Short mmCIF file of C-alpha atoms and ligand atoms in Angstrom, two decimals:
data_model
loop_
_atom_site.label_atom_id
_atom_site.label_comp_id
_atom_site.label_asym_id
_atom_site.label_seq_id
_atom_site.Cartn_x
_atom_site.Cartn_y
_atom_site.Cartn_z
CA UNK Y 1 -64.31 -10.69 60.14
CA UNK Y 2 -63.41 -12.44 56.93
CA UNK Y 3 -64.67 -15.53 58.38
CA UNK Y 4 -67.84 -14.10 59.25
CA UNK Y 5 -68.16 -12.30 55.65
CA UNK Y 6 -67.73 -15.12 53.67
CA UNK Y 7 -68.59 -18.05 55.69
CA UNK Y 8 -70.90 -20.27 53.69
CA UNK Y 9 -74.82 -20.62 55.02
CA UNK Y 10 -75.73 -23.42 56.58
CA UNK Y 11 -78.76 -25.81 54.82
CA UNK Y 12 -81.51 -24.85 56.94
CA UNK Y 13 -85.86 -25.83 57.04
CA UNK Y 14 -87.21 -22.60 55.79
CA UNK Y 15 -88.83 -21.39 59.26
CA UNK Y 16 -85.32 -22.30 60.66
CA UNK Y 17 -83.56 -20.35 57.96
CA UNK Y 18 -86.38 -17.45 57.97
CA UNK Y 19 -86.04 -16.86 61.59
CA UNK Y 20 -82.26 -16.76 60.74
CA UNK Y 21 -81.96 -14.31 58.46
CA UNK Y 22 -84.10 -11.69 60.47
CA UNK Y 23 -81.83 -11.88 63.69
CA UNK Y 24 -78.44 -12.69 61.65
CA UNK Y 25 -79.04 -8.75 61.32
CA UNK Y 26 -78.96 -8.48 65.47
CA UNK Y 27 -76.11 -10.24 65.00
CA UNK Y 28 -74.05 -8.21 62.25
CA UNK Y 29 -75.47 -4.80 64.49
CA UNK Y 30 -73.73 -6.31 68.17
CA UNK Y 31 -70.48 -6.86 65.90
CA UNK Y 32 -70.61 -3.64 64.13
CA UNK Y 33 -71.90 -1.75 67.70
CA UNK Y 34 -68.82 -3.54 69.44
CA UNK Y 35 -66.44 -2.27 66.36
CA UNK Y 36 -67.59 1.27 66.43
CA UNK Y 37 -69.43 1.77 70.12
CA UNK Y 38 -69.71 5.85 69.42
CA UNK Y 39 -72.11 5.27 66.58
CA UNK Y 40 -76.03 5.22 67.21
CA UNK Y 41 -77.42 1.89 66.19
CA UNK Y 42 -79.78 3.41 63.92
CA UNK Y 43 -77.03 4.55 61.92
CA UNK Y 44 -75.40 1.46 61.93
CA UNK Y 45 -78.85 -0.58 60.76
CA UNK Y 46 -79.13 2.34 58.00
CA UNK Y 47 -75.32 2.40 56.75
CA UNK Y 48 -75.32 -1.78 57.00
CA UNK Y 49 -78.59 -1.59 54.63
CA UNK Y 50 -77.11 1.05 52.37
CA UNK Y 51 -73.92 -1.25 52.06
CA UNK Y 52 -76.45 -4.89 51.50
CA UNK Y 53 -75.61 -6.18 54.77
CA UNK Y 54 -72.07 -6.62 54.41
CA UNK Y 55 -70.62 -5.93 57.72
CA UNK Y 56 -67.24 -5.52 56.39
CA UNK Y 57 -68.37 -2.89 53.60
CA UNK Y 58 -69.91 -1.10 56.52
CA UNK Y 59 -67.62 -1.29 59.21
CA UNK Y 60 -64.88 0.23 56.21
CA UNK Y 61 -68.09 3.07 55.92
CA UNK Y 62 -68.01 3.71 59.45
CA UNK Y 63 -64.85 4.64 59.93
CA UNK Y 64 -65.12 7.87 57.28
CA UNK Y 65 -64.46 10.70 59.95
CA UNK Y 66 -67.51 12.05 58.25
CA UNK Y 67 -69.88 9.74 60.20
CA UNK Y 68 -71.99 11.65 62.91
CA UNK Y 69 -71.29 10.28 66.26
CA UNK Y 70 -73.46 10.10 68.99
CA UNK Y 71 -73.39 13.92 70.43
CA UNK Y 72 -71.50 14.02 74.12
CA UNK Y 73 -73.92 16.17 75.49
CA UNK Y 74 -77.19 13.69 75.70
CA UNK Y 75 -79.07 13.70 79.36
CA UNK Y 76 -80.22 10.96 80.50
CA UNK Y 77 -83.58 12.32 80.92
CA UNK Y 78 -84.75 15.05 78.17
CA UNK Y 79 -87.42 17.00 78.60
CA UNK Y 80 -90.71 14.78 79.89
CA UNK Y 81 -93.08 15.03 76.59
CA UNK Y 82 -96.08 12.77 75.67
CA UNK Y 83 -96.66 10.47 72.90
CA UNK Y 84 -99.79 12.98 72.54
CA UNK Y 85 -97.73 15.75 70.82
CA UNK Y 86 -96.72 13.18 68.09
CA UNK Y 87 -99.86 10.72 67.39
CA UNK Y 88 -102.52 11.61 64.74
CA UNK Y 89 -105.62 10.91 66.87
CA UNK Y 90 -108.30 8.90 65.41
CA UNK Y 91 -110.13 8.92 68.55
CA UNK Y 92 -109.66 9.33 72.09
CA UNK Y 93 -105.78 9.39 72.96
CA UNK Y 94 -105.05 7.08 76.09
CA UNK Y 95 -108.03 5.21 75.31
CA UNK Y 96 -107.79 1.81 76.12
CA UNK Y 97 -109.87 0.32 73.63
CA UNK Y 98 -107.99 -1.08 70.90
CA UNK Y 99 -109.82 0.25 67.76
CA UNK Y 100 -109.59 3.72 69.34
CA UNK Y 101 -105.59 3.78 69.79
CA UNK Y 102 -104.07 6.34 68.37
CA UNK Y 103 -101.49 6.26 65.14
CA UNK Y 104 -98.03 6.71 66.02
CA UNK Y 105 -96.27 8.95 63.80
CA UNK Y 106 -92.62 6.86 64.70
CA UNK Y 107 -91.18 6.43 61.51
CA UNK Y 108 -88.83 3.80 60.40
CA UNK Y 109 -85.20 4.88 60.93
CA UNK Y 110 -87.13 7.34 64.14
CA UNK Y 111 -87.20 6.95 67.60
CA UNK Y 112 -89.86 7.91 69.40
CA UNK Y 113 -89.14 8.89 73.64
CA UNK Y 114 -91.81 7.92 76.13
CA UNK Y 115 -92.21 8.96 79.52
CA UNK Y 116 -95.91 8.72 80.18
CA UNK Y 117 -97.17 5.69 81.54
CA UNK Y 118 -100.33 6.70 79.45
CA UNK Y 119 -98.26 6.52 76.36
CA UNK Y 120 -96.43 3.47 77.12
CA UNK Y 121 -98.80 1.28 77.49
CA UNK Y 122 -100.68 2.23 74.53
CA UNK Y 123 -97.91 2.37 72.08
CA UNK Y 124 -96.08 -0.77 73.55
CA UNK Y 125 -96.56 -4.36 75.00
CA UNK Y 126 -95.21 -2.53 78.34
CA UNK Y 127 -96.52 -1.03 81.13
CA UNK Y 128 -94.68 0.91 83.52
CA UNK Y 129 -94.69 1.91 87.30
CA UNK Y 130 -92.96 4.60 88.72
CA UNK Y 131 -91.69 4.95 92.14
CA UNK Y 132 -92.43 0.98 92.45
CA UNK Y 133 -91.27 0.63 96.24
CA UNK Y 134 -90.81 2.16 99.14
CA UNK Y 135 -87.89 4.73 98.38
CA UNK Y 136 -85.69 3.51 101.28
CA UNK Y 137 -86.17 -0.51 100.21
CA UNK Y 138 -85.36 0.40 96.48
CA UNK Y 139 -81.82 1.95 97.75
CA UNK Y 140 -81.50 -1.00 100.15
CA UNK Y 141 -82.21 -3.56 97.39
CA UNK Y 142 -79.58 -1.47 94.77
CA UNK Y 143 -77.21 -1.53 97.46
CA UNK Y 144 -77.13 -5.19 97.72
CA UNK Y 145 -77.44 -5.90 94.55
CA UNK Y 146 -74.35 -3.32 93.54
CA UNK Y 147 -72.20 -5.12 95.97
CA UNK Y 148 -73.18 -8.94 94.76
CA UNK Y 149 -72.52 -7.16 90.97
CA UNK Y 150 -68.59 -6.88 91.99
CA UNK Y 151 -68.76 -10.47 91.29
CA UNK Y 152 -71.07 -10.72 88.38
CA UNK Y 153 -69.44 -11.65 85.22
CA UNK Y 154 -70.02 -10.97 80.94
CA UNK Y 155 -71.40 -13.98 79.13
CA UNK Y 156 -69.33 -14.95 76.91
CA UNK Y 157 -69.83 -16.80 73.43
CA UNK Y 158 -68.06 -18.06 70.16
CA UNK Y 159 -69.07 -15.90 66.73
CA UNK Y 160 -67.29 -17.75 64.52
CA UNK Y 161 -63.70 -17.13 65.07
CA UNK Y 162 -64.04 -14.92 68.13
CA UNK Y 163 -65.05 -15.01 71.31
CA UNK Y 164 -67.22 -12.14 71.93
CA UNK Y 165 -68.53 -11.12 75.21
CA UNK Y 166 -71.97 -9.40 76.17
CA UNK Y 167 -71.57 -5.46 77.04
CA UNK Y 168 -72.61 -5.79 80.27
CA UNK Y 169 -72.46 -8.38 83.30
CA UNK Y 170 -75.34 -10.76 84.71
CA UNK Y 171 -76.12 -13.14 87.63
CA UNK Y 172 -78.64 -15.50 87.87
CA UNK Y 173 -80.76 -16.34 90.84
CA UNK Y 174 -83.39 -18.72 91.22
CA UNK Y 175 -85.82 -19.45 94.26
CA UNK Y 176 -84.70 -22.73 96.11
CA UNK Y 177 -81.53 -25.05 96.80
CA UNK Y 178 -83.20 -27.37 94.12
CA UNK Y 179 -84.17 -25.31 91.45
CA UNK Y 180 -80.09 -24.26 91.84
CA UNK Y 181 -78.76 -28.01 91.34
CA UNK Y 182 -81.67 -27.95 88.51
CA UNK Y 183 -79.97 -24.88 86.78
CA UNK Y 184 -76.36 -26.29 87.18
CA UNK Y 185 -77.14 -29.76 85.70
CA UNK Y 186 -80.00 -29.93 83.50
CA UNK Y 187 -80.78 -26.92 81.84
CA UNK Y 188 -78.14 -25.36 79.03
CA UNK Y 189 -77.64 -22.89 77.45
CA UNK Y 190 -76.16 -22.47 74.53
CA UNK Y 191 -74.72 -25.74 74.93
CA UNK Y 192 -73.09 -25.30 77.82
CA UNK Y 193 -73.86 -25.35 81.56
CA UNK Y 194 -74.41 -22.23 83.68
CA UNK Y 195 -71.76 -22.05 86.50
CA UNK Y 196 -72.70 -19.75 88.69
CA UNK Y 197 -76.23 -19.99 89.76
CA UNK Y 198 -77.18 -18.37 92.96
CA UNK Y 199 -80.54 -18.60 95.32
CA UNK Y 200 -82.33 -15.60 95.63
CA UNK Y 201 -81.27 -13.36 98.37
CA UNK Y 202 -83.84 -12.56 101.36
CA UNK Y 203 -84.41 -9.00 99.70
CA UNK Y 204 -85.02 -10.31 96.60
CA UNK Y 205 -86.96 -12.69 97.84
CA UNK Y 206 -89.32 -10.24 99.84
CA UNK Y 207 -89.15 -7.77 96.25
CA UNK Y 208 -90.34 -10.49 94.34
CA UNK Y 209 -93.54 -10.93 96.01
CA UNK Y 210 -94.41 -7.28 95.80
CA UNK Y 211 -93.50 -7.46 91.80
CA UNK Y 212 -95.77 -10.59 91.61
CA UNK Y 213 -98.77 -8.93 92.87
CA UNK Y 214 -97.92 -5.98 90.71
CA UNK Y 215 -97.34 -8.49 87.65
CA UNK Y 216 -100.82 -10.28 88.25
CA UNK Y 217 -102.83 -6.92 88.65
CA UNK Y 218 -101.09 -5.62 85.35
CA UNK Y 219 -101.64 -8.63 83.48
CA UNK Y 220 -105.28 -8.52 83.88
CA UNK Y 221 -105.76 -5.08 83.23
CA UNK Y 222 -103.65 -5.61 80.31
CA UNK Y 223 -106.00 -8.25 79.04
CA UNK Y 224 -109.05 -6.24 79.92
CA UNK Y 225 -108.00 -3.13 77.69
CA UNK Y 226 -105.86 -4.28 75.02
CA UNK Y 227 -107.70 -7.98 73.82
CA UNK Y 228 -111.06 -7.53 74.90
CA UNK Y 229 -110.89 -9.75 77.96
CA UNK Y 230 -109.49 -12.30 76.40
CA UNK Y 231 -105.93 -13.39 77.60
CA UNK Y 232 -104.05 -14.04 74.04
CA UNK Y 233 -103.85 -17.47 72.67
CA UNK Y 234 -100.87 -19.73 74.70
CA UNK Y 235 -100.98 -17.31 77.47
CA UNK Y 236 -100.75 -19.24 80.68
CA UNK Y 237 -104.25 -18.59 82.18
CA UNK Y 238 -102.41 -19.26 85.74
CA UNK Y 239 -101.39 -16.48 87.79
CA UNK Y 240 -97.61 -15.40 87.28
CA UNK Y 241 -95.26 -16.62 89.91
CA UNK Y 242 -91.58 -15.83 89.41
CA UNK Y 243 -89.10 -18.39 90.49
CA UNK Y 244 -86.47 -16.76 88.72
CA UNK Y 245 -84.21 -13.52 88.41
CA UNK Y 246 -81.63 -11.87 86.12
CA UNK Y 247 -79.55 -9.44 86.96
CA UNK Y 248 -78.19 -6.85 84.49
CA UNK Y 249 -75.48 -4.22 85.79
CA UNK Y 250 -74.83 -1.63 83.50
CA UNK Y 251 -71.49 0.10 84.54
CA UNK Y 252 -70.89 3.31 82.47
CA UNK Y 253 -72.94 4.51 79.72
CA UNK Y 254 -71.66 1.91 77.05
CA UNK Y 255 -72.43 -0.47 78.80
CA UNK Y 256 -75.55 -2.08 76.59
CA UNK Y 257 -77.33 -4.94 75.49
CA UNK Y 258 -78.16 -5.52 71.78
CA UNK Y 259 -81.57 -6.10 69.78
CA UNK Y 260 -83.13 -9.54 71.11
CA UNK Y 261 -86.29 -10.90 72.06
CA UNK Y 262 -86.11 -13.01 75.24
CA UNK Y 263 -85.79 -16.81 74.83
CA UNK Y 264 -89.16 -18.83 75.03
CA UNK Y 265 -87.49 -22.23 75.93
CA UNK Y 266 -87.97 -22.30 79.61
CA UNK Y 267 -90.64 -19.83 79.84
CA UNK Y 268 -93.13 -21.47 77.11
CA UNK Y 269 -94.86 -19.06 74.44
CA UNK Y 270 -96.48 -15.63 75.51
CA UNK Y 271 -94.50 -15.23 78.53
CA UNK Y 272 -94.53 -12.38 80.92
CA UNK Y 273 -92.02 -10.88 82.46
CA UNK Y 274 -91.21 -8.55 85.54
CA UNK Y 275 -88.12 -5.73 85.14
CA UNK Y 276 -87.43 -3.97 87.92
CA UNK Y 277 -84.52 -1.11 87.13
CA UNK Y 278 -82.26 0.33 89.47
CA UNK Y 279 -79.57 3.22 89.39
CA UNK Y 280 -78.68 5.16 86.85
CA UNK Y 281 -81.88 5.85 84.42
CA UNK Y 282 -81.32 4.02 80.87
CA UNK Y 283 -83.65 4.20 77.96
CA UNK Y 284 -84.92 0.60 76.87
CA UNK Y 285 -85.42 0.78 73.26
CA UNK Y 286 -88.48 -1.65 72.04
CA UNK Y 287 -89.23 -2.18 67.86
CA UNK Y 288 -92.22 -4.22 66.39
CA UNK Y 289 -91.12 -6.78 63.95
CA UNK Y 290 -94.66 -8.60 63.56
CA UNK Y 291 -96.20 -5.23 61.27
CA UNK Y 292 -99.43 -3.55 63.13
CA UNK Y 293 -102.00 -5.35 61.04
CA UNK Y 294 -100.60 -8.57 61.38
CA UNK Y 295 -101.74 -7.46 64.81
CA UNK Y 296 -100.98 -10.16 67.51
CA UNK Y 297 -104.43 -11.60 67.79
CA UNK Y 298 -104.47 -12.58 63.80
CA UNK Y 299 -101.01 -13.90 63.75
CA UNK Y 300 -101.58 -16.06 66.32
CA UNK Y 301 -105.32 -16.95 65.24
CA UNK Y 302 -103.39 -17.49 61.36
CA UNK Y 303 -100.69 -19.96 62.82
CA UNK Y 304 -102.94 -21.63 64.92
CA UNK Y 305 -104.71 -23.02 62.18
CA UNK Y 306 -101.76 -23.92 60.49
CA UNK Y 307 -100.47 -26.12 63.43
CA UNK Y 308 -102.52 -28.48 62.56
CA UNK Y 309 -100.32 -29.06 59.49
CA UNK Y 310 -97.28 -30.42 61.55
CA UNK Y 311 -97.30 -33.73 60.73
CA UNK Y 312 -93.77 -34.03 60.30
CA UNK Y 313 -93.44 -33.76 63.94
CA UNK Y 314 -94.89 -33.05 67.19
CA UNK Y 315 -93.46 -35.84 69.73
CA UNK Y 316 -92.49 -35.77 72.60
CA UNK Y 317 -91.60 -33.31 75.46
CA UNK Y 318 -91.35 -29.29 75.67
CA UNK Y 319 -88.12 -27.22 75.79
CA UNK Y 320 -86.06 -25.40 77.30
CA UNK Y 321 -83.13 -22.81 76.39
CA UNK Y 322 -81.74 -19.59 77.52
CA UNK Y 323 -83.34 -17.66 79.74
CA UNK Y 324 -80.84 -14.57 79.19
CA UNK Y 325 -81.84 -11.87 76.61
CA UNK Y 326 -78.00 -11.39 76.50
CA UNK Y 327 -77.00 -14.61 74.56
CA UNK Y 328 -79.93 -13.66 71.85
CA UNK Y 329 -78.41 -11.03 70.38
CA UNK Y 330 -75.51 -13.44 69.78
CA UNK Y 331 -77.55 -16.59 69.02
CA UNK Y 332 -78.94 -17.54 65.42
CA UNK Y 333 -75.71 -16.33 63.05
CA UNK Y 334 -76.06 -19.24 61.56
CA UNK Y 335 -76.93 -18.09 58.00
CA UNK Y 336 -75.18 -14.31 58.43
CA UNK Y 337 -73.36 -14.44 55.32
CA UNK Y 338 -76.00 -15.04 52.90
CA UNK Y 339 -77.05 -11.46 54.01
CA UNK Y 340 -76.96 -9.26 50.80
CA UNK Y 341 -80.13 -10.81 49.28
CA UNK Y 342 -82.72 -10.62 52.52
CA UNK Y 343 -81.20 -7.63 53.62
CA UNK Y 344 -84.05 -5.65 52.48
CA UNK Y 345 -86.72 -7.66 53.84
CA UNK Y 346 -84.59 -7.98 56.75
CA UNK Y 347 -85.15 -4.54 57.61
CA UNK Y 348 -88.97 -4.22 57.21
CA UNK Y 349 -89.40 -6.63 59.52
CA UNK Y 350 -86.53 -5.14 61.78
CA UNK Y 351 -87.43 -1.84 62.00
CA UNK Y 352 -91.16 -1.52 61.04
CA UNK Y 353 -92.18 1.38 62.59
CA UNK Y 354 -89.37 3.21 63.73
CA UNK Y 355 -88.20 2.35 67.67
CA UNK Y 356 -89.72 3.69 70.66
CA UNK Y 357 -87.48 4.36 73.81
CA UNK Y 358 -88.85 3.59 77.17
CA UNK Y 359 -87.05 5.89 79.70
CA UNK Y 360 -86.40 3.42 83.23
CA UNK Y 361 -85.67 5.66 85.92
CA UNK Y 362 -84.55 4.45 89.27
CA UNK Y 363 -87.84 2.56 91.04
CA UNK Y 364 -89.39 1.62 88.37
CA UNK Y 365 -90.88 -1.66 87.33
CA UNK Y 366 -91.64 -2.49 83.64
CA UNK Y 367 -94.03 -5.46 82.88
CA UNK Y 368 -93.29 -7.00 79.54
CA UNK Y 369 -96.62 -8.24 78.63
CA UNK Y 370 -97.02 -11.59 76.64
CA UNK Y 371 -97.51 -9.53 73.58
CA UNK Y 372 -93.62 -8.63 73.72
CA UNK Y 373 -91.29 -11.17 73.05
CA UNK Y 374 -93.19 -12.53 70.08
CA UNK Y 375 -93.64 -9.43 67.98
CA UNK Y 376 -91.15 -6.81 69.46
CA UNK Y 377 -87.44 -6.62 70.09
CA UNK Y 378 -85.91 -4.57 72.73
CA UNK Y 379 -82.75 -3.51 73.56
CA UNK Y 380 -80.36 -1.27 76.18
CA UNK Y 381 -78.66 1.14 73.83
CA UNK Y 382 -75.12 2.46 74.64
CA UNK Y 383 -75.12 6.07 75.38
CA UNK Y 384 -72.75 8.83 75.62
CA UNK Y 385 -74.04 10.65 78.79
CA UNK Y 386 -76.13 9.39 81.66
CA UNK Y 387 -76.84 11.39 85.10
CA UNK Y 388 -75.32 10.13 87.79
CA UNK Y 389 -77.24 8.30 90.60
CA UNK Y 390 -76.53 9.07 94.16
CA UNK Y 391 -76.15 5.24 95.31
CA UNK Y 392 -75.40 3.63 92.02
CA UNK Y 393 -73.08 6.44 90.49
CA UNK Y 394 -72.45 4.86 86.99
CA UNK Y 395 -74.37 1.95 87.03
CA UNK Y 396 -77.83 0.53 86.57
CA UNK Y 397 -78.98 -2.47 88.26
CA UNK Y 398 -81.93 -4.64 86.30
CA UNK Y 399 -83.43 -7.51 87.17
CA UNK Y 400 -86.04 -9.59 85.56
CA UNK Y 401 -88.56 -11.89 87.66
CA UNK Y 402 -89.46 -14.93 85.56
CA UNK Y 403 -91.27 -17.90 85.53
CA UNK Y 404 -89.57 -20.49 84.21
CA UNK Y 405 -92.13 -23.13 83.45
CA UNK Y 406 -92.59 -26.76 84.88
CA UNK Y 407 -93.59 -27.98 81.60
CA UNK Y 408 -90.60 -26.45 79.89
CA UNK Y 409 -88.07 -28.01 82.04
CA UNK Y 410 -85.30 -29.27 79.85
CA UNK Y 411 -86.73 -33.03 80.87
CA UNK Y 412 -89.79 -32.00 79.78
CA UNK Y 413 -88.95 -30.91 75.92
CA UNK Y 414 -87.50 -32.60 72.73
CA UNK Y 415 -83.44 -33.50 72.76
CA UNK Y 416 -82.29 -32.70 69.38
CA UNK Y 417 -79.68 -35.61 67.71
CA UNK Y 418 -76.35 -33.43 69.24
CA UNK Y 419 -77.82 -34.91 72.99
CA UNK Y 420 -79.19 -31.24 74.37
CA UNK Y 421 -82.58 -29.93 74.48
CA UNK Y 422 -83.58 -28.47 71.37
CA UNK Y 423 -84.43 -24.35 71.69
CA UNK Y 424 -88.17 -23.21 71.32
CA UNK Y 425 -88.66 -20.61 68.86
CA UNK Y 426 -91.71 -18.81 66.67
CA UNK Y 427 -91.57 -17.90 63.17
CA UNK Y 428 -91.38 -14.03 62.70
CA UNK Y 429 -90.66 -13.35 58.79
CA UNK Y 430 -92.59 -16.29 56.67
CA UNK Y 431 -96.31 -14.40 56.83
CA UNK Y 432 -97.68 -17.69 56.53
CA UNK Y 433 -96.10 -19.13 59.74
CA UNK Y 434 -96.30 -16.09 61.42
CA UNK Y 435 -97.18 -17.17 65.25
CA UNK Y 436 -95.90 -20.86 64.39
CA UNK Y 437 -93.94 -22.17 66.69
CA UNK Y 438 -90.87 -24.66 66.43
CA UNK Y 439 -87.98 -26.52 68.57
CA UNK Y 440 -84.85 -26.39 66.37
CA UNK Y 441 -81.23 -27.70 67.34
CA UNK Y 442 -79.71 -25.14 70.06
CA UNK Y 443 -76.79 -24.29 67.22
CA UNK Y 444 -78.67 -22.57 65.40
CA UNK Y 445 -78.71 -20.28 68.20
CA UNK Y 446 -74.99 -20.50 68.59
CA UNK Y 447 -72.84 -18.30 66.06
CA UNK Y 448 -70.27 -20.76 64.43
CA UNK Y 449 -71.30 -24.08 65.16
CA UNK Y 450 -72.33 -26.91 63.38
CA UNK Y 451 -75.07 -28.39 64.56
CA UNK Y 452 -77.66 -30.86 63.02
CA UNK Y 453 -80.81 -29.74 61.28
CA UNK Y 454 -83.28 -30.66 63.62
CA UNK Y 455 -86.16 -29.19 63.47
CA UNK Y 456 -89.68 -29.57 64.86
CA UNK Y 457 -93.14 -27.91 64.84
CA UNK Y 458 -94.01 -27.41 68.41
CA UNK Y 459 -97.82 -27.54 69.22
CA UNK Y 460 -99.87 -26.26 72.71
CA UNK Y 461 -102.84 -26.05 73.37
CA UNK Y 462 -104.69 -22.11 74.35
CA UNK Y 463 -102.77 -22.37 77.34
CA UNK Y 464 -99.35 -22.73 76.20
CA UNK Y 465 -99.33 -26.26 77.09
CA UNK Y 466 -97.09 -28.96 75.07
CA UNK Y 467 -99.69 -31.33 73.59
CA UNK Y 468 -98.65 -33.91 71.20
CA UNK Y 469 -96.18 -35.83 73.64
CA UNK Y 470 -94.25 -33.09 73.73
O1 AKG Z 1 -81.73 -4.11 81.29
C1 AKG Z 1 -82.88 -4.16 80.87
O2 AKG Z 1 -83.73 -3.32 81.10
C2 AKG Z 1 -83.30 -5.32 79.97
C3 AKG Z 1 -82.45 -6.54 80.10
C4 AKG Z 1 -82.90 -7.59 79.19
O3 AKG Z 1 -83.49 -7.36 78.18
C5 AKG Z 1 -82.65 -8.99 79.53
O4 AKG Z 1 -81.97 -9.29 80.51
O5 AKG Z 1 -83.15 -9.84 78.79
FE1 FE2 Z 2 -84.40 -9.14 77.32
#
């Protein structure tokens, strides 16, 4: 911990550094949530900004016996209430029409609960379907994918001193033979190679067609109520197809993942992605850190004109970098210890509007839209009490359907000067680069290391696209 307290920060570009300081927060929350796992993270984010950021000073708070802990008698699934009961209508509520959406009353350090599919997809970049497929196919599929979970492992990585490991376990499956060699040899992550890479199996195979169709539909009624009928600015135009599947298996109630956005190296900007849960119901907490009226269409209208400004470097090829959520909430410690100045704009930007649980029951498919990973963070909060599932008991199975993109294949994208592809990323705290995308050296996404400082403006075109000789 001393290490990590006093550690010196790193000289970084000031997107680099920016985009640094906002997540060395996830970071200093999955430490202090794996020092004290009984204590809500909200509390942790507010007793870590009472104490500046200094994760020892808090971690010292936490352990007054004063502190509430999470309460042991939590269900899984509360009472179902609507978003209606706690929006100030300025118009009609579950209205699709942007200008007529309704205020959310979530304030910061609050957590709003949504059940309503209504509600969900007007307060979030989500939408959700219930009771997704045939009841006797979603037990078959949770059965399979319980048993091939036995052998599922935790990602582990180095923060500083220690090595940590992620509070749940994951596989990875992608579509063909190929795409497998692919996976084992060319793409990394976090600077290292992924070992066990598996093809996907027939049922999910046959599941991931049914989520595709589901995707595409979603996606254009997405575009068609929230942006006018416009798909948002590097969104693929091309229909979704997956060719690529995580799997998350939650055993127990702690059992968690931390505050991250998904990686955009393989998938390209404004990606989309599939989650189909199984199991034991979780809630899947979501938080905007873009505020409302830089509203996604303006920040990425304001950084596209500022991409023209990159002359220091667009070149050659596109990107690549972790697919897995998991290692995000990890990645990017690189400047943790100069904490105790940003901490305070840290936390604007972390927790703008208070967080908004999405309950995922067993069945249910949530589409991340390609508003999400840009603006929001999300998370799988540890939990004292869940309700047992019939098949699953403890657990919950998740998988997320992917595309990893052609373009973004780690031959495709910039190598930084340590020899591995450099990591696509998007500024979220310098207003003026809001939306701006950039490949940096994958250390900066690895707590610890020293890496170079390379860093580059990445440019597309209103597809998502690499242009430039990217
Ligand atoms: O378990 C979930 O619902 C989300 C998992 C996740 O965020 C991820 O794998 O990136
Ligand atoms: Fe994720």
């Amino acid at each position: 911990m001393d290490a990590f307290v006093t550690r010196k920060k790193r000289k970084l570009s000031p997107e680099t550094s920016a985009t640094a300081q906002e997540d060395s927060t996830d970071v200093k929350l999955a430490i202090l949530s794996s020092l004290h796992p009984g204590i809500d993270q909200e509390m942790l984010l507010d007793v870590m900004l009472a104490h500046d950021g200094n994760v020892e000073a808090t971690s010292q708070a936490l352990k007054a016996p004063d502190v509430p802990r999470k309460s042991g008698t939590g269900v899984a699934m509360p009472a179902q209430s609507s978003l209606r009961t706690f929006a100030i209508s300025s118009g009609a509520c579950g209205s699709s029409t942007p200008s007529k959406r309704v205020k959310l009353l979530s304030r910061k350090g609050t957590t709003l609960h949504l059940y309503d599919p209504v509600d969900i997809s007007e307060h979030t970049p989500c939408t959700i379907i219930h009771n997704f497929l045939p009841a006797d196919e979603a037990n078959s599929l949770l059965q399979e994918l319980l048993e091939e979970s036995k052998s599922f492992e935790k990602i582990t990585f180095k923060l500083f001193d220690n090595v940590v490991s992620s509070p749940h376990t994951s596989g990875f499956y992608v579509s063909t033979y190929k795409e497998l060699q692919e996976q084992k040899h060319e793409y990394v992550y976090n600077g290292s190679r992924m070992t066990d890479v598996r093809t996907l199996t027939p049922q999910l195979e046959r599941v991931k067609a049914r989520v595709q169709e589901a995707v595409n539909k979603e996606i254009q009624a997405r575009i068609r109520t929230h942006h006018g009928g416009k798909k948002l600015r590097y969104q693929s135009p091309a229909p979704w197809t997956p060719n690529a599947a995580f799997v998350n298996c939650y055993n127990g109630p702690q059992e968690s993942v931390g505050w991250h956005s998904d990686q955009l190296t393989y998938l390209g900007p404004r990606p989309v992605i599939g989650s189909l849960s199984l199991g034991v119901t979780r809630e899947f907490r979501v938080r905007r850190i873009i505020p409302q009226d830089g509203d996604s269409t303006t920040t990425t209208t304001t950084s596209n004109s500022n991409s023209n400004s990159n002359s220091n470097s667009n070149s050659n090829s596109n990107s690549n970098s972790n697919s897995n959520s998991n290692s995000n909430s990890n990645s990017n410690s690189n400047s943790n210890s100069n904490s105790n100045s940003n901490s305070n704009s840290n936390s604007n930007n972390q927790d703008l509007a208070g967080q908004i649980a999405i309950h995922l029951p067993h069945n249910s498919l949530l589409v991340m839209h390609a508003d999400m990973q840009e603006e929001w963070k999300h998370s799988v909060s540890p939990t004292q009490a869940i309700d047992p599932h019939p098949v699953a008991g403890n657990r919950r199975i998740n998988i997320t359907y992917r595309h990893y993109r052609q373009g973004f294949h780690p031959r495709n994208t910039p190598r930084c000067p340590c020899g591995v592809p450099a990591v696509l990323r998007v500024v979220t705290k310098k207003r003026e680069n809001w939306g701006r995308y950039f490949w940096m050296c994958y250390t900066g996404n690895v707590a610890g290391k020293e890496g170079c400082d390379f860093f580059r403006w990445a440019e597309f075109d209103d597809d998502g696209n690499t242009v430039g000789g990217e």
